[in-house]
Coordinates of C-alpha atoms in Angstrom, one line a residue:
Chain X
X1 CA 36.2 -24.1 -9.1
X2 CA 38.6 -22.8 -11.8
X3 CA 37.4 -25.5 -14.0
X4 CA 33.8 -24.4 -13.5
X5 CA 34.6 -20.7 -14.1
X6 CA 36.4 -21.8 -17.3
X7 CA 33.5 -23.7 -18.4
X8 CA 31.1 -20.9 -17.9
X9 CA 33.6 -18.4 -19.5
X10 CA 34.1 -20.8 -22.5
X11 CA 30.3 -21.0 -23.1
X12 CA 30.2 -17.3 -23.2
X13 CA 33.2 -17.0 -25.3
X14 CA 31.6 -19.1 -28.1
X15 CA 28.8 -16.6 -28.2
X16 CA 29.1 -13.4 -30.4
X17 CA 28.7 -10.3 -28.5
X18 CA 25.0 -9.2 -28.0
X19 CA 25.4 -6.1 -30.2
X20 CA 26.4 -8.3 -33.2
X21 CA 22.8 -9.5 -33.3
X22 CA 21.2 -5.9 -33.4
X23 CA 18.7 -5.8 -36.3
X24 CA 19.0 -9.5 -37.4
X25 CA 16.2 -11.9 -37.7
X26 CA 17.6 -14.6 -35.7
X27 CA 14.9 -16.7 -34.2
X28 CA 14.9 -16.7 -30.4
X29 CA 13.5 -18.8 -27.8
X30 CA 11.1 -17.0 -25.5
X31 CA 12.7 -15.6 -22.7
X32 CA 15.9 -16.6 -23.9
X33 CA 16.8 -13.7 -26.1
X34 CA 20.2 -14.1 -27.7
X35 CA 22.0 -15.6 -24.7
X36 CA 22.5 -19.0 -25.9
X37 CA 22.4 -20.9 -29.1
X38 CA 20.1 -23.5 -28.2
X39 CA 16.3 -23.1 -28.2
X40 CA 14.4 -23.1 -25.1
X41 CA 11.0 -21.5 -24.7
X42 CA 7.8 -21.5 -22.6
X43 CA 4.8 -22.0 -24.8
X44 CA 1.8 -19.5 -24.7
X45 CA -0.5 -22.3 -23.4
X46 CA 1.7 -22.3 -20.2
X47 CA 1.3 -18.6 -19.8
X48 CA -2.5 -18.9 -20.0
X49 CA -2.4 -21.7 -17.4
X50 CA -0.2 -19.6 -15.1
X51 CA -2.6 -16.6 -15.6
X52 CA -5.5 -18.9 -14.5
X53 CA -3.5 -20.2 -11.6
X54 CA -2.7 -16.7 -10.4
X55 CA -6.5 -15.8 -10.5
X56 CA -7.3 -19.0 -8.5
X57 CA -4.6 -18.1 -6.0
X58 CA -6.1 -14.6 -5.5
X59 CA -9.5 -16.1 -4.9
X60 CA -8.0 -18.5 -2.4
X61 CA -6.4 -15.5 -0.4
X62 CA -9.9 -13.9 -0.3
X63 CA -11.5 -17.3 0.9
X64 CA -8.8 -17.7 3.6
X65 CA -9.3 -14.1 4.7
X66 CA -13.1 -14.8 5.0
X67 CA -12.6 -18.0 7.1
X68 CA -9.7 -17.0 9.3
X69 CA -9.6 -13.1 9.2
X70 CA -11.6 -12.5 12.3
X71 CA -11.1 -16.0 14.0
X72 CA -7.3 -16.5 13.9
X73 CA -5.2 -13.5 12.5
X74 CA -1.9 -15.6 12.9
X75 CA -3.1 -18.4 10.7
X76 CA -4.6 -16.0 8.3
X77 CA -1.4 -14.1 8.0
X78 CA 0.7 -17.3 7.5
X79 CA -1.8 -18.8 5.0
X80 CA -2.1 -15.5 2.9
X81 CA 1.6 -15.1 3.0
X82 CA 2.1 -18.6 1.6
X83 CA -0.4 -17.9 -1.1
X84 CA 1.4 -14.6 -2.0
X85 CA 4.7 -16.5 -2.1
X86 CA 3.1 -19.1 -4.5
X87 CA 1.8 -16.3 -6.8
X88 CA 5.2 -14.6 -6.7
X89 CA 6.9 -17.8 -7.6
X90 CA 4.6 -18.4 -10.7
X91 CA 5.3 -14.9 -11.9
X92 CA 9.0 -15.2 -11.5
X93 CA 9.3 -18.8 -12.6
X94 CA 7.2 -18.6 -15.8
X95 CA 6.7 -14.9 -16.7
X96 CA 10.1 -13.8 -15.7
X97 CA 11.6 -16.9 -17.4
X98 CA 13.5 -18.1 -14.4
X99 CA 12.5 -21.6 -15.6
X100 CA 15.0 -21.1 -18.3
X101 CA 17.3 -18.3 -16.8
X102 CA 17.6 -19.6 -13.2
X103 CA 20.9 -21.1 -13.7
X104 CA 22.2 -17.9 -15.2
X105 CA 20.9 -15.4 -12.6
X106 CA 20.9 -17.4 -9.4
X107 CA 24.1 -15.7 -8.4
X108 CA 21.9 -12.5 -7.8
X109 CA 18.8 -14.2 -6.5
X110 CA 20.3 -16.5 -3.9
X111 CA 22.0 -13.8 -1.9
X112 CA 18.9 -11.7 -2.1
X113 CA 16.7 -14.5 -0.8
X114 CA 19.0 -14.5 2.3
X115 CA 19.5 -10.8 2.7
X116 CA 15.8 -9.7 2.1
X117 CA 14.4 -11.7 5.1
X118 CA 17.4 -10.4 7.2
X119 CA 16.2 -6.8 6.9
X120 CA 13.0 -8.0 8.7
X121 CA 14.9 -10.3 11.1
X122 CA 17.3 -7.7 12.3
X123 CA 14.5 -5.2 13.1
X124 CA 12.5 -7.9 14.9
X125 CA 14.1 -7.8 18.2
X126 CA 13.8 -4.1 18.7
X127 CA 10.5 -3.5 17.0
X128 CA 8.4 -6.6 17.9
X129 CA 10.1 -8.6 20.7
X130 CA 10.9 -5.6 22.8
X131 CA 7.3 -4.7 23.1
X132 CA 6.0 -8.1 23.5
X133 CA 8.5 -9.0 26.3
X134 CA 7.5 -5.8 28.0
X135 CA 3.9 -6.6 28.1
X136 CA 2.0 -6.8 31.5
X137 CA 1.8 -10.6 31.2
X138 CA 5.5 -11.1 31.3
X139 CA 6.4 -8.4 33.7
X140 CA 8.0 -9.6 36.9
Chain K
X1 CA 53.1 -7.1 -19.7
X2 CA 51.8 -8.5 -22.9
X3 CA 50.8 -11.8 -21.2
X4 CA 48.9 -9.9 -18.5
X5 CA 46.8 -8.1 -21.3
X6 CA 45.9 -11.5 -22.8
X7 CA 44.8 -12.8 -19.4
X8 CA 42.8 -9.6 -18.8
X9 CA 41.1 -10.2 -22.1
X10 CA 40.2 -13.7 -21.2
X11 CA 38.9 -12.6 -17.9
X12 CA 36.6 -10.0 -19.2
X13 CA 35.1 -12.5 -21.6
X14 CA 34.1 -14.8 -18.7
X15 CA 31.1 -14.3 -16.6
X16 CA 27.4 -14.9 -16.4
X17 CA 26.2 -16.3 -19.8
X18 CA 23.4 -13.7 -20.3
X19 CA 23.2 -10.7 -22.5
X20 CA 24.4 -7.4 -21.1
X21 CA 20.9 -6.1 -21.2
X22 CA 19.5 -8.9 -19.1
X23 CA 22.5 -8.8 -16.8
X24 CA 21.8 -5.0 -16.1
X25 CA 18.1 -5.6 -15.8
X26 CA 18.6 -8.3 -13.2
X27 CA 21.1 -6.2 -11.3
X28 CA 18.6 -3.4 -11.2
X29 CA 15.9 -5.7 -10.2
X30 CA 17.8 -7.1 -7.2
X31 CA 18.4 -3.6 -5.8
X32 CA 14.7 -3.0 -6.4
X33 CA 13.9 -6.0 -4.4
X34 CA 16.0 -4.8 -1.5
X35 CA 14.5 -1.3 -1.8
X36 CA 10.9 -2.8 -1.5
X37 CA 11.9 -5.2 1.2
X38 CA 13.0 -2.2 3.2
X39 CA 9.6 -0.6 2.8
X40 CA 7.5 -3.9 3.3
X41 CA 9.8 -5.3 6.1
X42 CA 9.4 -1.9 7.9
X43 CA 5.6 -2.1 7.5
X44 CA 5.6 -5.7 8.9
X45 CA 7.6 -5.1 12.0
X46 CA 5.9 -1.9 12.8
X47 CA 2.6 -3.7 12.6
X48 CA 3.8 -6.6 14.6
X49 CA 5.2 -4.3 17.0
X50 CA 1.9 -2.7 18.0
X51 CA -0.6 -4.2 20.6
X52 CA -2.7 -7.1 19.6
X53 CA -5.6 -5.8 17.4
X54 CA -4.6 -2.2 17.6
X55 CA -3.4 -1.8 14.1
X56 CA -6.0 0.0 11.9
X57 CA -8.2 -2.5 9.9
X58 CA -8.8 -1.9 6.2
X59 CA -12.2 -0.7 7.0
X60 CA -11.0 1.9 9.6
X61 CA -8.9 3.6 6.9
X62 CA -11.4 3.4 4.1
X63 CA -9.5 0.8 2.1
X64 CA -11.9 -1.1 -0.3
X65 CA -11.0 -4.7 -0.7
X66 CA -13.0 -4.7 -4.0
X67 CA -10.9 -1.9 -5.5
X68 CA -7.6 -3.7 -4.3
X69 CA -8.9 -6.9 -5.9
X70 CA -9.7 -5.2 -9.2
X71 CA -6.2 -3.6 -9.3
X72 CA -4.8 -7.1 -8.5
X73 CA -6.6 -8.5 -11.4
X74 CA -5.6 -5.6 -13.7
X75 CA -1.9 -5.9 -12.9
X76 CA -1.8 -9.9 -13.1
X77 CA -3.6 -9.5 -16.5
X78 CA -1.2 -7.0 -17.8
X79 CA 1.7 -9.2 -16.7
X80 CA 0.0 -11.9 -18.8
X81 CA -0.5 -9.6 -21.9
X82 CA 3.2 -8.4 -21.6
X83 CA 4.5 -11.9 -21.6
X84 CA 2.3 -12.6 -24.7
X85 CA 3.6 -9.5 -26.3
X86 CA 7.1 -10.8 -26.0
X87 CA 6.0 -14.2 -27.3
X88 CA 4.4 -12.5 -30.2
X89 CA 7.4 -10.5 -31.2
X90 CA 9.7 -13.5 -30.9
X91 CA 7.4 -15.3 -33.3
X92 CA 7.5 -12.2 -35.7
X93 CA 3.8 -11.3 -35.1
X94 CA 4.3 -7.6 -34.9
X95 CA 0.5 -6.7 -35.1
X96 CA -0.3 -9.1 -32.1
X97 CA 2.6 -7.8 -30.2
X98 CA 1.4 -4.1 -30.7
X99 CA -2.1 -5.0 -29.5
X100 CA -0.8 -6.8 -26.4
X101 CA 1.4 -3.8 -25.6
X102 CA -1.5 -1.6 -26.1
X103 CA -3.6 -3.8 -23.6
X104 CA -0.7 -3.7 -21.1
X105 CA -0.6 0.2 -21.3
X106 CA -4.3 0.4 -20.9
X107 CA -4.1 -1.8 -17.8
X108 CA -1.2 0.3 -16.3
X109 CA -3.4 3.4 -16.9
X110 CA -6.5 1.7 -15.3
X111 CA -4.4 0.6 -12.3
X112 CA -3.2 4.3 -11.8
X113 CA -6.8 5.6 -12.2
X114 CA -8.1 3.3 -9.5
X115 CA -5.1 4.2 -7.3
X116 CA -5.7 7.9 -7.8
X117 CA -9.5 7.3 -6.9
X118 CA -8.3 5.5 -3.6
X119 CA -5.9 8.3 -2.9
X120 CA -8.6 11.0 -3.4
X121 CA -10.9 9.0 -0.9
X122 CA -8.2 8.9 1.6
X123 CA -7.6 12.7 1.3
X124 CA -11.2 13.5 1.5
X125 CA -11.3 11.5 4.8
X126 CA -8.2 13.4 6.2
X127 CA -6.3 10.1 6.1
X128 CA -2.8 11.5 5.5
X129 CA 0.5 11.1 7.6
X130 CA 0.5 13.5 10.4
X131 CA -3.2 14.5 9.9
X132 CA -4.9 11.7 11.7
X133 CA -5.9 12.0 15.4
X134 CA -4.3 8.8 16.4
X135 CA -3.5 9.3 20.1
X136 CA -6.0 11.2 21.9
X137 CA -5.3 9.5 25.3
X138 CA -1.9 10.5 26.6
X139 CA -0.3 14.0 27.0
X140 CA 2.5 13.0 24.5
X141 CA 3.6 14.9 21.6
X142 CA 0.2 14.5 20.0
X143 CA -3.1 14.5 21.8
X144 CA -2.6 16.8 24.9
X145 CA -6.1 17.1 26.1
X146 CA -6.4 19.3 29.2
X147 CA -10.1 18.8 29.5
X148 CA -9.5 15.2 30.8
X149 CA -9.9 15.4 34.6
X150 CA -6.5 13.5 35.2
X151 CA -4.8 16.3 33.2
X152 CA -6.6 19.2 34.8
X153 CA -3.4 20.1 36.5
X154 CA -2.0 21.0 33.2
X155 CA -3.5 24.5 33.3
X156 CA -3.3 26.7 30.1
X157 CA 0.2 28.3 30.7
X158 CA 1.6 25.0 31.7
X159 CA 0.0 23.3 28.6
X160 CA 1.3 26.2 26.4
X161 CA 4.8 25.7 27.7
X162 CA 4.5 21.9 27.2
X163 CA 3.4 22.3 23.6
X164 CA 6.0 24.9 22.9
X165 CA 8.8 22.6 24.2
X166 CA 7.4 19.7 22.2
X167 CA 7.8 22.2 19.1
X168 CA 4.0 21.9 18.4
X169 CA 1.2 24.3 18.0
X170 CA -2.0 23.6 19.9
X171 CA -3.8 23.3 16.7
X172 CA -1.4 21.0 14.9
X173 CA -3.3 18.4 12.8
X174 CA -3.7 15.4 14.9
X175 CA -3.7 17.1 18.3
X176 CA -6.5 16.7 20.6
X177 CA -7.5 20.3 20.3
X178 CA -7.3 20.4 16.6
X179 CA -9.4 17.3 16.5
X180 CA -12.2 18.7 18.6
X181 CA -12.2 22.0 16.7
X182 CA -12.5 20.2 13.4
X183 CA -15.3 18.0 14.6
X184 CA -17.2 21.0 16.0
X185 CA -16.7 23.0 12.9
X186 CA -18.1 20.3 10.7
X187 CA -21.0 19.4 12.9
X188 CA -22.2 22.9 13.9
X189 CA -23.9 23.7 10.5
X190 CA -25.7 20.4 10.5
X191 CA -26.8 20.7 14.1
X192 CA -27.9 24.3 13.5
X193 CA -31.7 23.7 13.6
X194 CA -31.4 22.1 17.1
X195 CA -29.0 24.7 18.3
X196 CA -31.5 27.5 17.2
X197 CA -34.4 25.6 19.0
X198 CA -32.4 25.4 22.3
X199 CA -31.2 29.0 21.9
X200 CA -34.8 30.2 21.6
X201 CA -35.7 28.5 24.8
X202 CA -32.5 30.0 26.6
X203 CA -33.7 33.4 25.4
X204 CA -37.1 32.8 26.8
X205 CA -35.6 31.7 30.1
X206 CA -33.3 34.7 30.2
X207 CA -36.5 37.1 29.7
X208 CA -37.8 35.4 32.8
X209 CA -34.4 36.2 34.4
X210 CA -33.2 32.8 34.9
X211 CA -31.0 30.2 33.2
X212 CA -32.0 26.9 31.7
X213 CA -31.2 24.2 34.1
X214 CA -29.6 20.9 32.9
X215 CA -32.9 19.0 33.7
X216 CA -34.9 21.5 31.6
X217 CA -32.2 21.3 28.8
X218 CA -32.7 17.5 28.9
X219 CA -36.3 17.6 28.8
X220 CA -36.2 20.0 25.8
X221 CA -33.8 17.6 24.0
X222 CA -36.2 14.8 24.8
X223 CA -39.1 16.8 23.3
X224 CA -37.0 17.6 20.1
X225 CA -36.1 13.9 20.0
X226 CA -39.7 12.8 20.1
X227 CA -40.8 15.3 17.5
X228 CA -38.1 14.6 15.2
X229 CA -39.7 12.9 12.2
X230 CA -37.5 13.3 9.2
X231 CA -34.0 11.6 8.7
X232 CA -32.5 15.2 8.5
X233 CA -34.0 16.3 11.9
X234 CA -32.6 13.0 13.5
X235 CA -29.3 13.7 12.0
X236 CA -29.2 17.2 13.4
X237 CA -30.0 15.9 16.8
X238 CA -27.3 13.3 16.6
X239 CA -24.8 16.0 15.6
X240 CA -25.9 18.4 18.3
X241 CA -25.3 15.8 21.0
X242 CA -21.6 15.6 19.9
X243 CA -21.3 19.5 19.6
X244 CA -22.8 19.8 23.2
X245 CA -20.3 17.2 24.4
X246 CA -17.4 19.2 22.9
X247 CA -18.7 22.4 24.3
X248 CA -19.8 21.0 27.8
X249 CA -23.2 22.6 27.6
X250 CA -25.5 20.8 30.0
X251 CA -22.7 18.7 31.4
X252 CA -20.4 19.0 34.3
X253 CA -17.3 19.0 32.0
X254 CA -16.5 19.0 28.3
X255 CA -16.0 15.5 27.0
X256 CA -12.5 14.5 26.5
X257 CA -11.0 14.3 23.0
X258 CA -11.0 10.5 23.3
X259 CA -14.8 10.5 24.0
X260 CA -15.4 12.8 21.1
X261 CA -13.1 10.5 19.0
X262 CA -15.4 7.5 19.7
X263 CA -18.5 9.6 19.1
X264 CA -17.0 10.9 15.8
X265 CA -16.3 7.4 14.7
X266 CA -19.8 6.3 15.4
X267 CA -21.3 9.4 13.5
X268 CA -19.0 8.7 10.5
X269 CA -20.3 5.1 10.4
X270 CA -23.9 6.2 10.6
X271 CA -23.6 9.3 8.3
X272 CA -21.0 8.7 5.5
X273 CA -21.5 12.2 4.0
X274 CA -20.3 14.0 7.2
X275 CA -16.5 13.1 6.6
X276 CA -15.6 13.9 10.2
X277 CA -11.9 13.6 11.1
X278 CA -11.6 9.9 12.3
X279 CA -10.0 8.8 15.4
X280 CA -7.7 6.0 14.3
X281 CA -5.2 4.7 16.8
X282 CA -1.7 4.2 14.9
X283 CA -3.4 5.9 11.9
X284 CA -0.4 8.2 11.2
X285 CA 1.9 5.2 11.2
X286 CA -0.4 3.3 9.0
X287 CA -0.7 6.2 6.6
X288 CA 3.0 6.7 6.3
X289 CA 3.6 3.0 5.5
X290 CA 0.6 3.0 3.1
X291 CA 1.6 6.1 1.1
X292 CA 5.3 5.1 1.1
X293 CA 4.7 1.6 -0.2
X294 CA 1.9 2.3 -2.7
X295 CA 3.4 5.5 -3.7
X296 CA 6.7 4.1 -4.7
X297 CA 4.9 1.2 -6.3
X298 CA 2.7 3.6 -8.3
X299 CA 5.8 5.5 -9.3
X300 CA 7.2 2.3 -10.7
X301 CA 3.9 1.6 -12.6
X302 CA 4.3 5.2 -14.0
X303 CA 7.9 4.4 -15.1
X304 CA 6.7 1.2 -16.7
X305 CA 3.8 3.2 -18.6
X306 CA 6.5 5.6 -20.0
X307 CA 8.4 2.7 -21.5
X308 CA 5.2 1.1 -22.9
X309 CA 4.3 4.4 -24.4
X310 CA 7.6 4.6 -26.1
X311 CA 7.1 1.0 -27.4
X312 CA 3.7 1.9 -28.6
X313 CA 4.9 4.9 -30.5
X314 CA 7.7 2.6 -31.9
X315 CA 5.0 0.2 -32.9
X316 CA 2.7 2.6 -34.5
X317 CA 5.6 4.0 -36.6
X318 CA 5.9 0.4 -38.0
X319 CA 9.2 -0.2 -36.3
X320 CA 8.1 -3.1 -34.0
X321 CA 9.3 -5.8 -36.2
X322 CA 11.2 -9.0 -35.2
X323 CA 14.8 -8.3 -34.4
X324 CA 17.2 -8.9 -31.5
X325 CA 16.8 -5.4 -30.3
X326 CA 12.9 -5.4 -30.2
X327 CA 12.8 -8.9 -28.8
X328 CA 15.2 -7.9 -26.1
X329 CA 13.4 -4.6 -25.4
X330 CA 10.1 -6.5 -24.9
X331 CA 11.7 -9.1 -22.7
X332 CA 13.6 -6.6 -20.4
X333 CA 10.6 -4.4 -20.2
X334 CA 8.5 -7.4 -19.3
X335 CA 11.0 -8.4 -16.6
X336 CA 10.6 -5.0 -15.0
X337 CA 6.8 -5.1 -15.3
X338 CA 6.5 -8.5 -13.8
X339 CA 8.6 -7.3 -10.9
X340 CA 6.1 -4.4 -10.3
X341 CA 3.4 -7.1 -10.3
X342 CA 5.4 -9.2 -7.8
X343 CA 5.5 -6.3 -5.5
X344 CA 1.7 -5.7 -5.8
X345 CA 1.2 -9.5 -5.0
X346 CA 2.7 -8.9 -1.6
X347 CA 1.3 -5.3 -1.0
X348 CA -2.3 -6.4 -1.8
X349 CA -2.7 -8.9 1.0
X350 CA -0.7 -6.9 3.5
X351 CA -2.7 -3.8 3.2
X352 CA -6.2 -5.0 2.0
X353 CA -6.6 -8.4 3.6
X354 CA -4.7 -9.4 6.7

């Protein structure tokens, strides 16, 4: 663990402070800013493809709603939720540069991925299960 | 002591290998994720905690899927243009970057315009938290309706006491009495021709020293219905029937608020220009969630627009040239804007589709 910390620290130590770059014309990798010396970037063509994919996913959520909206609300909810997660993934992975930055910011995002669903999970028993368990069907 | 200082210096230089700006932005964004999770999570549990099928459908609350879809497209497109703006400035193409920022700004303004239009439509239909007649059935805090036979024992003084103890005024928005009064007030002018026709017959009967019997009133209504030719006359008659139900004229008792609620919804469906207060079960809960979620989201869009306006001014002054500061500014602003897009990606299906 200490080795790892040292490695991260060392990498950072080699970098000049961010302010030292202010006003220079140093070429940057897209989404990479001045965080590292090596160049990594996502090409514009990928952004265009992602934009197209986002539109396709939006159309898919409409189609799912048309097919399952009235017939099966639960399936509709789950499928549209999955499509929304795919869209959010595309935006975060490519547009927010997590493809490049994930290994640097995962320390914030992993706890959030656990804590955010917990907000819903802790409210579920009182707000949802209590009502469902008290329905006439389940009454003694 | 000196060795401690050296250690401290080493320690402060370690950490996540990202710039201070990006670190700050990601820290800010994770707090934002938790903030919106609170709002969206509350909406999901409230919705799942209502009886099956009781939660208002998008059409019940005048939500247009088309407008939501346009806004989704606008926001996704603006996310694309902002990422292209960052790409352009990193290449050193200031002109292209400025164009992309201008398009992003325009998209944000368009989004806010559509949102404002949607909000105004809600306000014109009285869809606001606390203003919706959402519970016309039980004598709870809202919706005490003493005209229902089962609540007849709640005589006026007792009803007044009940309302007083509940800390509400009988004509509080959303209460059964307020609802009926609103519907009557809106329908009476439209139903005026029919009201006058019936009043004329009542006067004639009075001159003959008698009152119009329910059967005679019914016959008269039939006659008016058969003679009604124009759409306007038919509309007046439809409206009159609801007014008569509220007043209880020609009936054994005034209709309950729930009955009026159902009639009012039917009239709203038939005549869009009437804008009667709608009876929407769980409507206030829905409105609170809708305005909290979309309101905070719109506030974030507005915040982004302010930053894009600053970047635009910066660019128009010829300062949007390739340097570390500008590249970083575009990237961090883009991160924020994409986050706003991600929030909408979840809000749109939750509110407009499922």
